[in-house]
Coordinates of C-alpha atoms and ligand atoms in Angstrom, one line a residue:
M1 CA -14.6 -29.3 -2.7
T2 CA -13.8 -26.1 -0.8
K3 CA -10.1 -25.1 -0.8
I4 CA -8.6 -24.4 2.6
V5 CA -6.0 -21.7 3.2
N6 CA -3.8 -22.2 6.3
H7 CA -1.2 -20.2 8.1
W8 CA 2.4 -20.3 7.0
I9 CA 4.6 -20.5 10.2
G10 CA 8.2 -21.5 10.5
G11 CA 8.6 -22.4 6.8
K12 CA 5.6 -24.7 6.6
T13 CA 1.8 -24.9 6.5
A14 CA 0.2 -24.6 9.9
E15 CA -3.4 -25.8 9.9
G16 CA -5.8 -23.6 11.7
A17 CA -5.9 -24.9 15.3
S18 CA -8.5 -22.4 16.5
G19 CA -11.2 -24.2 14.4
T20 CA -12.4 -20.8 13.2
Y21 CA -12.5 -20.1 9.5
G22 CA -13.7 -17.3 7.3
P23 CA -15.2 -17.6 3.8
V24 CA -13.4 -16.4 0.7
T25 CA -15.7 -15.7 -2.3
D26 CA -15.1 -15.5 -6.0
P27 CA -16.5 -12.0 -6.7
A28 CA -17.4 -12.9 -10.2
T29 CA -19.8 -15.7 -9.2
G30 CA -20.6 -14.9 -5.6
A31 CA -19.7 -18.5 -4.7
V32 CA -17.7 -19.3 -1.6
T33 CA -14.7 -21.2 -3.0
T34 CA -12.3 -21.2 0.0
K35 CA -12.1 -21.3 3.7
V36 CA -9.4 -19.4 5.4
A37 CA -8.1 -20.2 8.9
F38 CA -8.5 -17.4 11.5
A39 CA -5.7 -17.3 14.0
S40 CA -6.2 -17.4 17.7
V41 CA -3.8 -15.5 20.1
D42 CA -1.8 -18.7 20.5
E43 CA -1.3 -19.1 16.8
V44 CA -0.1 -15.5 16.4
D45 CA 2.2 -16.2 19.3
A46 CA 3.5 -19.3 17.5
A47 CA 4.3 -17.2 14.4
V48 CA 6.0 -14.5 16.4
A49 CA 8.0 -17.1 18.3
A50 CA 9.1 -18.7 15.0
A51 CA 10.2 -15.2 13.7
K52 CA 12.0 -14.5 17.0
E53 CA 13.9 -17.7 16.8
A54 CA 14.8 -17.1 13.1
Y55 CA 16.0 -13.6 13.9
L56 CA 18.9 -15.1 16.0
T57 CA 20.6 -16.2 12.9
W58 CA 19.0 -14.1 10.1
G59 CA 19.8 -10.9 12.0
Q60 CA 23.4 -11.9 12.0
S61 CA 23.6 -13.1 8.4
S62 CA 25.7 -11.3 5.9
L63 CA 24.3 -8.9 3.4
A64 CA 25.5 -11.3 0.7
Q65 CA 23.5 -14.2 2.1
R66 CA 20.4 -12.1 2.4
T67 CA 20.5 -10.5 -1.0
S68 CA 21.4 -13.9 -2.6
V69 CA 18.1 -15.3 -1.3
L70 CA 16.2 -12.2 -2.6
F71 CA 17.8 -12.5 -6.1
T72 CA 16.5 -16.1 -6.3
F73 CA 13.1 -15.1 -5.0
R74 CA 13.0 -12.3 -7.6
A75 CA 13.5 -14.9 -10.4
L76 CA 10.9 -17.2 -8.9
L77 CA 8.3 -14.4 -8.5
D78 CA 9.0 -13.4 -12.1
A79 CA 8.5 -17.0 -13.3
H80 CA 5.2 -17.3 -11.3
R81 CA 3.7 -13.9 -12.3
D82 CA 0.8 -15.5 -14.1
E83 CA 0.0 -18.0 -11.3
I84 CA -0.1 -15.3 -8.7
A85 CA -2.2 -13.0 -10.9
E86 CA -4.6 -15.9 -11.3
L87 CA -4.9 -16.3 -7.5
I88 CA -5.5 -12.6 -7.2
T89 CA -8.3 -12.6 -9.8
A90 CA -10.0 -15.6 -8.3
E91 CA -10.3 -14.0 -4.9
H92 CA -10.2 -10.2 -5.5
G93 CA -12.0 -10.2 -8.9
K94 CA -9.7 -7.7 -10.7
V95 CA -9.0 -8.5 -14.4
H96 CA -5.9 -10.6 -15.1
S97 CA -3.9 -7.8 -16.8
D98 CA -4.5 -5.6 -13.8
A99 CA -3.4 -8.4 -11.4
L100 CA -0.2 -8.9 -13.5
G101 CA 0.4 -5.1 -13.1
E102 CA 0.2 -5.5 -9.4
V103 CA 2.8 -8.3 -9.4
A104 CA 5.0 -6.2 -11.6
R105 CA 4.9 -3.2 -9.2
G106 CA 5.7 -5.6 -6.3
L107 CA 8.7 -7.0 -8.2
E108 CA 10.1 -3.4 -8.3
I109 CA 10.4 -3.5 -4.5
V110 CA 12.1 -6.9 -4.7
D111 CA 14.6 -5.2 -7.1
L112 CA 15.2 -2.5 -4.5
A113 CA 15.7 -5.1 -1.8
C114 CA 18.2 -7.0 -3.9
G115 CA 20.3 -3.9 -3.9
I116 CA 19.8 -3.1 -0.2
S117 CA 23.6 -3.2 0.3
V118 CA 23.8 0.3 -1.2
Q119 CA 21.1 1.6 1.0
L120 CA 22.6 0.1 4.1
K121 CA 26.0 1.6 3.5
G122 CA 26.9 3.5 6.7
E123 CA 28.6 6.8 7.0
L124 CA 32.1 7.5 8.3
S125 CA 33.7 10.8 9.3
T126 CA 37.4 10.6 10.0
Q127 CA 39.4 12.8 12.3
V128 CA 36.4 14.6 13.8
A129 CA 38.8 15.3 16.7
T130 CA 42.4 14.3 17.0
R131 CA 42.6 10.6 16.2
V132 CA 38.8 10.3 16.6
D133 CA 36.5 8.8 13.9
V134 CA 32.7 8.6 13.9
S135 CA 30.6 6.1 12.0
S136 CA 26.9 5.8 11.6
I137 CA 25.4 2.4 11.0
R138 CA 21.9 1.0 10.8
Q139 CA 20.8 -2.3 12.3
P140 CA 17.6 -4.4 12.1
L141 CA 14.8 -4.1 14.6
G142 CA 14.0 -7.8 15.1
V143 CA 10.5 -9.2 14.5
V144 CA 8.3 -6.8 12.5
A145 CA 4.7 -7.2 11.4
G146 CA 2.7 -6.2 8.3
I147 CA -1.1 -5.9 8.1
T148 CA -2.5 -5.5 4.6
P149 CA -5.7 -4.7 2.7
F150 CA -7.7 -6.7 0.2
N151 CA -7.2 -4.5 -2.8
F152 CA -3.5 -5.4 -3.5
P153 CA -3.1 -8.9 -2.0
A154 CA 0.4 -9.3 -3.5
M155 CA 1.7 -5.8 -4.1
V156 CA 1.2 -4.3 -0.7
P157 CA 2.8 -7.2 1.2
L158 CA 5.6 -6.9 -1.3
W159 CA 5.9 -3.2 -0.4
M160 CA 6.9 -4.4 3.1
F161 CA 8.6 -7.7 3.6
P162 CA 11.4 -7.6 0.9
I163 CA 12.8 -4.5 2.5
A164 CA 12.3 -5.7 6.0
V165 CA 14.0 -9.1 5.5
A166 CA 16.8 -7.5 3.4
C167 CA 17.5 -5.3 6.3
G168 CA 17.9 -8.4 8.6
N169 CA 14.5 -8.4 10.3
T170 CA 12.1 -11.3 10.4
F171 CA 8.4 -10.8 9.4
V172 CA 4.9 -11.8 10.3
L173 CA 2.3 -10.9 7.7
K174 CA -1.5 -10.7 8.4
P175 CA -3.0 -10.3 5.0
S176 CA -6.6 -9.5 4.2
E177 CA -8.9 -12.4 5.1
K178 CA -10.8 -11.6 1.9
D179 CA -8.1 -12.8 -0.5
P180 CA -5.4 -14.6 1.4
S181 CA -4.0 -17.1 -1.1
A182 CA -1.4 -14.9 -2.8
A183 CA 0.4 -14.2 0.6
V184 CA 0.9 -17.9 1.3
R185 CA 2.1 -18.5 -2.2
L186 CA 4.7 -15.7 -1.7
G187 CA 5.8 -17.6 1.5
E188 CA 6.2 -20.8 -0.5
L189 CA 8.3 -19.1 -3.1
L190 CA 10.5 -17.5 -0.4
A191 CA 11.1 -20.9 1.1
E192 CA 12.0 -22.3 -2.4
A193 CA 14.4 -19.4 -2.8
G194 CA 16.2 -20.6 0.3
L195 CA 14.9 -18.2 2.9
P196 CA 15.4 -19.9 6.3
D197 CA 12.4 -21.1 8.1
G198 CA 10.7 -18.6 10.3
V199 CA 12.1 -15.5 8.6
F200 CA 8.7 -14.9 6.8
N201 CA 5.4 -16.1 8.4
V202 CA 1.8 -15.6 7.5
V203 CA -1.1 -15.6 10.0
H204 CA -4.6 -15.1 8.7
G205 CA -7.6 -13.7 10.5
D206 CA -9.4 -10.7 11.7
K207 CA -9.2 -8.3 14.7
V208 CA -8.1 -11.1 17.1
A209 CA -4.9 -11.7 15.1
V210 CA -4.3 -8.0 14.5
D211 CA -4.8 -7.0 18.1
R212 CA -2.3 -9.7 19.3
L213 CA 0.3 -8.4 16.8
L214 CA -0.3 -4.9 18.1
E215 CA 0.3 -5.9 21.7
H216 CA 2.9 -8.6 21.4
P217 CA 6.0 -7.6 23.3
D218 CA 8.3 -9.3 20.7
V219 CA 6.9 -7.3 17.7
K220 CA 9.1 -4.2 17.3
A221 CA 7.4 -2.5 14.4
V222 CA 4.1 -2.6 12.6
S223 CA 3.4 -1.6 9.0
F224 CA -0.2 -1.2 8.1
V225 CA -2.1 -0.4 4.9
G226 CA -5.9 -0.2 4.9
S227 CA -8.8 2.2 5.6
T228 CA -8.4 5.4 7.5
P229 CA -10.4 4.4 10.7
I230 CA -8.4 1.2 11.1
A231 CA -5.1 3.0 10.2
R232 CA -5.8 5.5 13.0
Y233 CA -6.6 2.7 15.4
I234 CA -3.4 0.7 14.5
H235 CA -1.2 3.8 14.9
T236 CA -2.7 4.7 18.3
T237 CA -2.6 1.2 19.6
A238 CA 0.8 0.1 18.4
S239 CA 2.3 3.4 19.5
A240 CA 0.8 3.0 22.9
N241 CA 2.5 -0.4 23.1
G242 CA 5.8 1.2 22.3
K243 CA 6.1 0.0 18.7
R244 CA 7.4 1.9 15.7
V245 CA 4.4 2.2 13.3
Q246 CA 3.5 3.4 9.9
A247 CA -0.2 3.2 9.1
L248 CA -1.3 4.1 5.6
G249 CA -5.0 4.9 5.3
G250 CA -7.7 5.7 2.8
A251 CA -7.9 8.4 0.1
K252 CA -10.0 10.7 -2.0
N253 CA -7.7 11.5 -4.9
H254 CA -8.4 14.7 -6.9
M255 CA -7.4 15.5 -10.5
L256 CA -7.3 19.2 -11.2
V257 CA -7.9 20.0 -14.9
L258 CA -6.9 23.5 -16.0
P259 CA -8.5 25.2 -19.0
D260 CA -5.4 24.8 -21.1
A261 CA -5.1 21.0 -20.6
D262 CA -5.3 18.5 -23.4
L263 CA -8.9 17.4 -22.7
D264 CA -8.7 14.1 -24.6
A265 CA -5.6 13.1 -22.6
A266 CA -7.3 14.3 -19.4
A267 CA -10.5 12.3 -20.1
D268 CA -8.5 9.2 -21.0
A269 CA -6.5 9.5 -17.7
A270 CA -9.6 10.2 -15.6
V271 CA -11.5 7.2 -16.9
S272 CA -8.5 4.9 -16.6
A273 CA -7.7 6.1 -13.1
A274 CA -11.3 6.2 -11.8
Y275 CA -12.6 2.9 -13.1
G276 CA -9.5 0.7 -13.3
S277 CA -9.7 -2.1 -10.8
A278 CA -13.4 -1.0 -10.3
G279 CA -12.2 2.0 -8.4
E280 CA -10.8 -0.3 -5.6
R281 CA -7.4 1.4 -5.6
C282 CA -6.0 3.7 -2.9
M283 CA -4.6 5.9 -5.8
A284 CA -7.8 5.8 -7.9
I285 CA -8.9 9.2 -9.1
S286 CA -12.3 9.7 -7.4
A287 CA -12.8 13.4 -7.9
V288 CA -12.1 15.5 -11.0
V289 CA -12.0 19.3 -10.4
A290 CA -12.7 21.0 -13.7
V291 CA -11.5 24.6 -13.8
G292 CA -13.2 27.4 -15.8
A293 CA -15.2 26.6 -18.8
V294 CA -13.9 23.1 -19.6
G295 CA -16.4 21.3 -17.3
D296 CA -19.1 20.5 -19.8
T297 CA -16.7 19.3 -22.5
L298 CA -14.7 17.3 -20.1
V299 CA -17.7 15.5 -18.6
E300 CA -18.9 14.7 -22.1
K301 CA -15.5 13.2 -23.1
I302 CA -15.4 11.2 -19.8
R303 CA -19.0 9.9 -20.4
E304 CA -18.2 8.8 -24.0
R305 CA -15.2 6.8 -22.8
A306 CA -16.7 5.4 -19.6
E307 CA -19.8 4.0 -21.4
K308 CA -17.5 1.8 -23.5
I309 CA -15.8 0.0 -20.6
K310 CA -16.4 -3.7 -20.8
I311 CA -17.4 -5.2 -17.5
G312 CA -17.0 -8.9 -16.9
P313 CA -15.2 -11.7 -15.0
G314 CA -11.5 -11.0 -14.5
T315 CA -10.7 -14.3 -16.1
D316 CA -12.2 -13.1 -19.4
P317 CA -9.4 -11.5 -21.4
S318 CA -11.9 -9.1 -23.0
S319 CA -13.0 -7.7 -19.6
E320 CA -11.6 -4.3 -18.6
M321 CA -13.3 -4.0 -15.2
G322 CA -14.3 -6.8 -12.8
P323 CA -16.7 -7.1 -9.9
L324 CA -16.4 -5.6 -6.4
I325 CA -14.9 -7.5 -3.6
T326 CA -18.1 -8.4 -1.7
A327 CA -21.9 -8.1 -2.2
A328 CA -22.1 -5.9 0.9
H329 CA -19.4 -3.5 -0.5
R330 CA -21.3 -3.4 -3.9
D331 CA -24.5 -2.4 -2.0
K332 CA -22.6 0.3 -0.1
V333 CA -21.1 1.7 -3.3
A334 CA -24.6 1.7 -4.9
S335 CA -26.1 3.6 -2.0
Y336 CA -23.8 6.6 -2.8
V337 CA -25.1 6.7 -6.3
E338 CA -28.7 6.2 -5.2
G339 CA -28.5 9.1 -2.8
A340 CA -26.6 11.4 -5.1
A341 CA -29.4 13.3 -6.9
A342 CA -31.1 14.1 -3.6
E343 CA -27.8 15.7 -2.4
G344 CA -27.6 18.0 -5.4
C345 CA -25.4 15.9 -7.8
E346 CA -26.2 15.5 -11.5
V347 CA -26.2 11.7 -12.2
V348 CA -24.7 11.4 -15.7
L349 CA -24.1 7.6 -15.6
D350 CA -25.8 5.3 -13.1
G351 CA -24.2 2.0 -12.7
T352 CA -26.5 0.5 -10.1
G353 CA -28.4 -2.6 -10.8
Y354 CA -25.9 -3.9 -13.3
T355 CA -25.4 -7.6 -13.9
V356 CA -23.3 -9.8 -16.2
D357 CA -25.2 -12.5 -18.1
G358 CA -24.4 -16.0 -16.8
H359 CA -22.8 -14.5 -13.6
E360 CA -25.9 -13.0 -12.0
D361 CA -24.7 -13.7 -8.4
G362 CA -21.4 -11.9 -8.9
H363 CA -20.8 -8.6 -7.1
W364 CA -21.4 -6.4 -10.1
I365 CA -21.9 -2.7 -10.4
G366 CA -21.6 -0.6 -13.5
I367 CA -19.9 2.7 -14.2
S368 CA -21.3 5.8 -12.4
L369 CA -20.4 9.4 -13.2
L370 CA -21.7 12.3 -11.0
D371 CA -21.4 15.9 -12.2
R372 CA -21.6 19.2 -10.3
V373 CA -21.1 17.4 -7.1
P374 CA -21.3 19.7 -4.0
T375 CA -18.6 19.2 -1.4
T376 CA -21.3 18.5 1.1
A377 CA -22.5 15.3 -0.7
K378 CA -21.6 12.0 0.9
A379 CA -20.4 10.8 -2.5
Y380 CA -17.7 13.4 -2.3
R381 CA -16.9 13.4 1.4
D382 CA -16.5 9.6 1.8
E383 CA -14.0 7.3 0.2
I384 CA -16.4 5.2 -1.9
F385 CA -13.8 2.7 -3.2
G386 CA -15.9 1.7 -6.2
P387 CA -16.4 2.8 -9.9
V388 CA -18.0 6.2 -9.1
L389 CA -16.3 9.4 -10.3
C390 CA -17.4 12.8 -9.0
V391 CA -16.8 15.9 -11.1
L392 CA -16.7 19.2 -9.2
R393 CA -16.5 22.7 -10.8
A394 CA -14.1 25.5 -9.8
E395 CA -13.9 29.0 -11.3
T396 CA -10.1 29.4 -10.8
Y397 CA -6.9 27.4 -10.1
E398 CA -6.9 28.9 -6.6
E399 CA -10.4 27.8 -5.9
G400 CA -9.5 24.3 -7.1
V401 CA -6.4 24.0 -5.0
A402 CA -8.3 25.3 -1.9
L403 CA -11.0 22.7 -2.5
I404 CA -8.5 19.9 -2.7
N405 CA -6.5 21.1 0.3
A406 CA -9.8 21.2 2.4
S407 CA -10.1 17.4 2.0
P408 CA -9.1 15.4 5.1
F409 CA -7.3 13.0 2.8
G410 CA -4.0 13.7 1.2
N411 CA -2.8 10.5 -0.6
G412 CA -2.3 11.3 -4.3
T413 CA -3.4 14.1 -6.5
A414 CA -2.8 15.2 -10.1
I415 CA -2.9 18.3 -12.3
F416 CA -3.5 18.3 -16.0
T417 CA -2.2 21.4 -17.8
R418 CA 0.2 22.6 -20.5
D419 CA 1.3 25.4 -18.2
G420 CA 4.7 24.6 -16.5
G421 CA 4.4 27.5 -14.1
A422 CA 1.0 26.4 -12.9
A423 CA 2.2 22.8 -12.5
R424 CA 5.2 23.9 -10.5
R425 CA 3.0 26.0 -8.2
F426 CA 0.7 23.0 -7.7
Q427 CA 3.6 20.8 -6.7
L428 CA 4.5 23.2 -3.9
E429 CA 1.0 24.3 -2.8
I430 CA -0.9 21.0 -2.8
E431 CA -1.3 19.1 0.5
A432 CA -0.8 15.5 -0.6
G433 CA 2.0 13.0 -0.4
M434 CA 2.2 12.1 -4.1
V435 CA 1.6 14.4 -7.0
G436 CA 1.2 13.7 -10.7
V437 CA 1.8 16.3 -13.4
N438 CA -0.3 15.0 -16.4
V439 CA 0.1 11.6 -14.6
P440 CA -3.2 10.4 -13.0
I441 CA -2.0 7.7 -10.6
P442 CA 1.5 8.9 -9.4
V443 CA 2.5 5.7 -7.6
P444 CA 6.2 6.2 -7.0
V445 CA 8.7 3.8 -8.4
G446 CA 10.4 1.5 -5.9
Y447 CA 13.4 3.6 -5.2
H448 CA 11.3 6.6 -4.1
S449 CA 8.9 6.2 -1.2
F450 CA 5.1 5.9 -1.2
G451 CA 2.9 7.7 1.3
G452 CA 0.2 10.2 1.8
W453 CA -0.5 13.2 4.1
K454 CA -3.2 14.0 6.6
D455 CA -5.7 11.1 7.1
S456 CA -4.0 9.0 4.4
L457 CA -1.0 8.2 6.6
F458 CA -0.3 8.0 10.4
G459 CA 3.3 7.9 11.3
D460 CA 6.5 9.5 10.1
H461 CA 7.7 7.1 7.5
H462 CA 6.4 6.6 4.0
I463 CA 6.7 3.0 2.7
Y464 CA 9.5 1.4 0.7
G465 CA 12.4 3.5 -0.9
N466 CA 14.7 5.2 1.6
D467 CA 11.9 5.6 4.1
G468 CA 11.3 1.8 4.1
T469 CA 15.0 1.1 4.9
H470 CA 14.9 3.7 7.7
F471 CA 11.6 2.3 9.0
Y472 CA 13.0 -1.2 9.3
T473 CA 16.4 -0.2 10.8
R474 CA 17.6 1.9 13.7
G475 CA 20.6 4.0 13.8
K476 CA 23.7 3.6 15.8
V477 CA 26.6 6.0 16.0
V478 CA 30.1 4.8 17.0
T479 CA 32.8 7.2 18.1
T480 CA 36.3 5.7 18.2
R481 CA 39.6 6.9 19.4
W482 CA 42.8 4.9 18.7
P483 CA 45.5 6.9 20.6
D484 CA 49.0 7.1 19.3
P485 CA 51.5 5.5 21.7
A486 CA 53.3 8.8 21.6
D487 CA 50.4 10.7 23.0
A488 CA 50.7 12.1 26.4
P489 CA 48.1 10.6 28.9
A490 CA 44.8 12.6 28.6
G491 CA 44.3 12.7 32.3
V492 CA 41.0 13.1 34.2
D493 CA 38.8 15.9 32.9
L494 CA 35.2 16.2 34.2
G495 CA 34.3 18.8 31.7
F496 CA 31.8 17.9 28.9
P497 CA 33.9 16.3 26.1
R498 CA 34.9 18.9 23.4
N499 CA 36.3 18.1 20.0
H500 CA 39.7 19.5 19.3
Ligands
NAD601 P1 -9.4 -2.5 6.1 O1 -9.0 -1.3 6.9 O2 -10.9 -2.9 6.3 O3 -8.5 -3.8 6.4 C1 -7.1 -3.7 6.3 C2 -6.6 -4.8 7.2 O4 -7.0 -4.5 8.6 C3 -7.0 -6.2 6.9 O5 -6.0 -7.1 7.1 C4 -8.1 -6.4 8.0 O6 -8.2 -7.8 8.3 C5 -7.7 -5.6 9.2 N1 -8.8 -5.1 10.0 C6 -10.0 -4.7 9.5 N2 -10.7 -4.3 10.5 C7 -10.0 -4.3 11.6 C8 -10.2 -4.0 13.0 N3 -11.4 -3.5 13.4 N4 -9.2 -4.1 13.9 C9 -8.0 -4.6 13.5 N5 -7.7 -5.0 12.2 C10 -8.7 -4.8 11.3 O7 -9.1 -2.1 4.5 P2 -9.6 -3.0 3.3 O8 -11.0 -2.8 3.1 O9 -9.0 -4.3 3.3 O10 -8.8 -2.1 2.1 C11 -9.3 -1.0 1.5 C12 -8.8 0.3 2.2 O11 -7.4 0.3 2.2 C13 -9.2 1.5 1.4 O12 -9.6 2.5 2.4 C14 -7.9 1.9 0.7 O13 -7.8 3.3 0.4 C15 -6.9 1.5 1.7 N6 -5.6 1.4 1.0 C16 -4.7 2.3 1.2 C17 -3.5 2.3 0.6 C18 -2.4 3.3 0.8 O14 -1.3 3.1 0.4 N7 -2.7 4.4 1.5 C19 -3.2 1.2 -0.2 C20 -4.2 0.2 -0.4 C21 -5.4 0.3 0.2

C-alpha cells in the first residue's frame, strides 16, 4: 500500500484537502512508494494562520521556556537518529552512514539553539549622557518561512527552524516534495518535546505553496536553500513583497592543488568530496584545479581511488555511494558526460549506463572523471549535481585563482598545499564564502555561519551562527533617562538633542 505524507499544521497531521498529490520514489528501486499532499493556497494560509496564532504566546514566552523545549527536542532527535536516517535513505537514496552524518550536522544547530540565551544577550551602555543609558535588544519577527531542497531533507530544515523558534518566531516549512517524510517526523518530535501547537508547521507542495508563502502578508521572512535560478527568483519575489530574505543557491566548488601538496591526501579528499552522496551536495568538490606538473599524477591517483567506490542501495551497509534522486536527473547528469569529449574533455572514467544487479530500475549512474576540461565545456560551466569530477590544469597559483574567481558561483572552495603563505594568500584572494585549507568540504560548525558569495547566495545574511540569530530577529535600541529629583528642569530646547 502506498504511504501518504500529509501536512503538519497546528501540531497535528492535516490531510491534503486540495486532492493533489505528488509521487515520492525510492531511488534505489525506481518504485513510487509514497504520495505527498500538495498544498493549495488555502492550506498554506491555514498553516500561516496557525503560526500567527501561536506567535501570540510563543513570541512572549521566556528564554527558559523556549530553550527547555529545545533541550528535550535535542535528546529526542539524538535518540531517533537512525530512524530519521532511514527515512532519508528511503526517499533520497544516500547511504545510511551519510544520512546519519546529515542528522549529526543538524544536531549541531540544535545545540546552538539550546544556547540561544547567550546570543540574544543585549548590550547596555550606561551614562552615555548625564543619567542616560542606552540598551540594544533583539526581538523576533513573527511568522517566518523556510523552503528547502531535496539533498538534505533533515539538515537544511535544521539549519533554520531551531534558531528561528529559539529566537521566539513561529515557523512554516515547505520541504522538498521529493523527500518529504523527514520534515514531518521532525515536527512530531518537536511536539513530543513540548513545542506548543502551531509554532512549527509543514506544508508540502510545489510552486503553488512556495508562491503563497512569498506573497503572504503575515510571513515576515523567508529562508531558502536550493538551486541558483530558484534562489534568485525567491530573493526577488520575497523582497518585492517586503520580506527579509536569505536565498542560498547552487555551487561549483573548486579545489586548488599546488605542486607542493600531499598528493595522496589531495586525491583522497577529492574523491570523498566529489563522489560522496553521489555528488548531490552543495559543498561537493566538482572541479579540481591542478597547478604545475602535478596534474597527471593527481588524475591517476584520483582514478585509482574512484574506480574502487562501491555503488549500491543506501540500505546496504557495504555501499559507499547510492543512486541519484530521480531518473530524469540521472539522465541529465549522464548527458554532461556523453557530451564531454566533443567539448574537448578527456574522459578518464565514464559512469553512464551503470546499473546495480537486482535493482535495474534504480536511478543509477557510475563514477565519471573528466580531465583537461576547458572552461567553455558545459560540464564545467553548469552545476551538474552528480558524481562527475572535472579536472582543469593551471600553470601557476595566480592562474588557478583567476580561474576560480571567474566562476559565477562562490559557495565553497579549498586549497591543498604545504605552503602556509600560499594558503594565507588564498584565504584573502579567493571569492567564495567558505574556504578550506587542506579541508575539502569546509561546512562551518554550527556556531559559525554558512553561506556563499555571488550566485551561491542572494541576501545579506548567511545561515545559522550569529548571522542566523540576526536574520531571525530585529534590533531595537532604547534610550532611557531617569532624572535625579535634584536636577533643575531641562526646559524646552528645540535644538537637535546632544549628549553631554
Ligand atoms: P530546487 O531549487 O529545485 O528546489 C528547492 C525548493 O524550491 C524545493 O522546496 C522546491 O519545491 C522549490 N521549487 C522548485 N522550483 C520552484 C519554482 N519554480 N518556484 C518556487 N519554488 C520552487 O533545488 P533542489 O533540486 O531541491 O536542490 C538542489 C539544489 O540546491 C542544488 O543546486 C544545490 O547546490 C542547492 N543547495 C544549495 C545549498 C547551499 O547551502 N547553498 C545547500 C543545499 C542545496
